[in-house]
């Protein structure tokens, strides 16, 4: 009986040791071999990528977009970014949002657009937060959207 118990214990230990060894090998392959293989494969079959142009300031965007469309052979399109006087006169507007994101970047925030987006959500949801009468939410959202992928 003792012999069977000893054999069972040794067999379980061997099974656990084999499972640990297999797990170690799988982890090494995933962490060491696969990334190096992907890098090697990527260097062999590297495709030239088109860099996306930087977004122009809002005042120049319609002109540049029209020029880009003309270069591509598309018909000339006139684009107008109309802003109502109410939007410009509000305390928190597009220009304020752009300035705030630049300020965040200047003080060293790693992701100023994401930080500003979270800040706006917190501010808007807070009791007695930003109100429609003093904020141009469309302009602020446009400022965030224009810079989100930069």
mmCIF file of N, CA and C in Angstrom, residues 1 3-4 14 17 24 32-33 39 55 62 71 82-83 90 105 112-113 115 117 125 132 137 139-140 149:
data_model
loop_
_atom_site.group_PDB
_atom_site.id
_atom_site.type_symbol
_atom_site.label_atom_id
_atom_site.label_comp_id
_atom_site.label_asym_id
_atom_site.label_seq_id
_atom_site.Cartn_x
_atom_site.Cartn_y
_atom_site.Cartn_z
ATOM 1 N N UNK A 1 0.814 -1.183 0.000
ATOM 2 C CA UNK A 1 0.000 0.000 0.000
ATOM 3 C C UNK A 1 0.864 1.256 0.000
ATOM 4 N N UNK A 3 3.811 1.518 -1.158
ATOM 5 C CA UNK A 3 4.463 1.618 -2.459
ATOM 6 C C UNK A 3 3.545 2.297 -3.475
ATOM 7 N N UNK A 4 2.266 1.944 -3.456
ATOM 8 C CA UNK A 4 1.308 2.570 -4.376
ATOM 9 C C UNK A 4 1.149 4.064 -4.074
ATOM 10 N N UNK A 14 5.679 14.340 -11.094
ATOM 11 C CA UNK A 14 6.220 14.320 -12.454
ATOM 12 C C UNK A 14 5.266 15.020 -13.427
ATOM 13 N N UNK A 17 5.522 18.752 -12.839
ATOM 14 C CA UNK A 17 6.798 19.233 -13.368
ATOM 15 C C UNK A 17 6.743 19.323 -14.898
ATOM 16 N N UNK A 24 6.483 26.844 -19.336
ATOM 17 C CA UNK A 24 7.685 27.658 -19.499
ATOM 18 C C UNK A 24 8.082 27.755 -20.972
ATOM 19 N N UNK A 32 9.755 35.443 -26.608
ATOM 20 C CA UNK A 32 11.059 35.604 -27.249
ATOM 21 C C UNK A 32 11.004 35.347 -28.753
ATOM 22 N N UNK A 33 10.468 34.210 -29.132
ATOM 23 C CA UNK A 33 10.561 33.769 -30.509
ATOM 24 C C UNK A 33 9.566 34.488 -31.426
ATOM 25 N N UNK A 39 9.139 40.587 -36.322
ATOM 26 C CA UNK A 39 10.020 41.672 -36.740
ATOM 27 C C UNK A 39 10.793 41.285 -37.997
ATOM 28 N N UNK A 55 -2.838 68.051 -39.463
ATOM 29 C CA UNK A 55 -4.029 68.870 -39.655
ATOM 30 C C UNK A 55 -3.660 70.344 -39.605
ATOM 31 N N UNK A 62 -10.187 74.670 -44.869
ATOM 32 C CA UNK A 62 -10.970 74.634 -46.109
ATOM 33 C C UNK A 62 -10.097 74.841 -47.342
ATOM 34 N N UNK A 71 -5.728 68.414 -56.499
ATOM 35 C CA UNK A 71 -4.563 67.617 -56.871
ATOM 36 C C UNK A 71 -4.963 66.184 -57.207
ATOM 37 N N UNK A 82 -18.470 77.423 -40.884
ATOM 38 C CA UNK A 82 -19.174 78.563 -40.322
ATOM 39 C C UNK A 82 -19.243 78.454 -38.811
ATOM 40 N N UNK A 83 -19.002 79.567 -38.163
ATOM 41 C CA UNK A 83 -19.139 79.637 -36.712
ATOM 42 C C UNK A 83 -20.051 80.809 -36.411
ATOM 43 N N UNK A 90 -19.067 82.886 -26.569
ATOM 44 C CA UNK A 90 -19.151 82.088 -25.346
ATOM 45 C C UNK A 90 -17.774 81.976 -24.708
ATOM 46 N N UNK A 105 -0.107 70.523 -22.906
ATOM 47 C CA UNK A 105 1.099 69.998 -23.544
ATOM 48 C C UNK A 105 2.343 70.719 -23.018
ATOM 49 N N UNK A 112 -2.205 65.232 -23.900
ATOM 50 C CA UNK A 112 -3.029 66.391 -23.560
ATOM 51 C C UNK A 112 -4.458 66.300 -24.076
ATOM 52 N N UNK A 113 -4.663 65.679 -25.242
ATOM 53 C CA UNK A 113 -6.013 65.596 -25.801
ATOM 54 C C UNK A 113 -6.878 64.649 -24.966
ATOM 55 N N UNK A 115 -6.367 63.816 -21.832
ATOM 56 C CA UNK A 115 -6.540 64.441 -20.523
ATOM 57 C C UNK A 115 -7.633 65.503 -20.586
ATOM 58 N N UNK A 117 -10.054 65.721 -22.771
ATOM 59 C CA UNK A 117 -11.341 65.061 -23.007
ATOM 60 C C UNK A 117 -11.931 64.564 -21.688
ATOM 61 N N UNK A 125 -20.215 66.835 -16.338
ATOM 62 C CA UNK A 125 -21.081 66.008 -15.508
ATOM 63 C C UNK A 125 -21.188 66.496 -14.066
ATOM 64 N N UNK A 132 -24.694 75.244 -20.895
ATOM 65 C CA UNK A 132 -24.862 75.571 -22.312
ATOM 66 C C UNK A 132 -24.735 77.061 -22.576
ATOM 67 N N UNK A 137 -20.233 73.537 -26.910
ATOM 68 C CA UNK A 137 -19.821 72.139 -26.862
ATOM 69 C C UNK A 137 -19.448 71.597 -28.239
ATOM 70 N N UNK A 139 -17.984 73.280 -30.681
ATOM 71 C CA UNK A 139 -16.637 73.773 -30.967
ATOM 72 C C UNK A 139 -15.581 73.034 -30.158
ATOM 73 N N UNK A 140 -15.879 72.785 -28.898
ATOM 74 C CA UNK A 140 -14.939 72.053 -28.035
ATOM 75 C C UNK A 140 -14.766 70.628 -28.555
ATOM 76 N N UNK A 149 -6.016 62.170 -33.074
ATOM 77 C CA UNK A 149 -5.077 61.191 -33.629
ATOM 78 C C UNK A 149 -3.692 61.747 -33.873
#
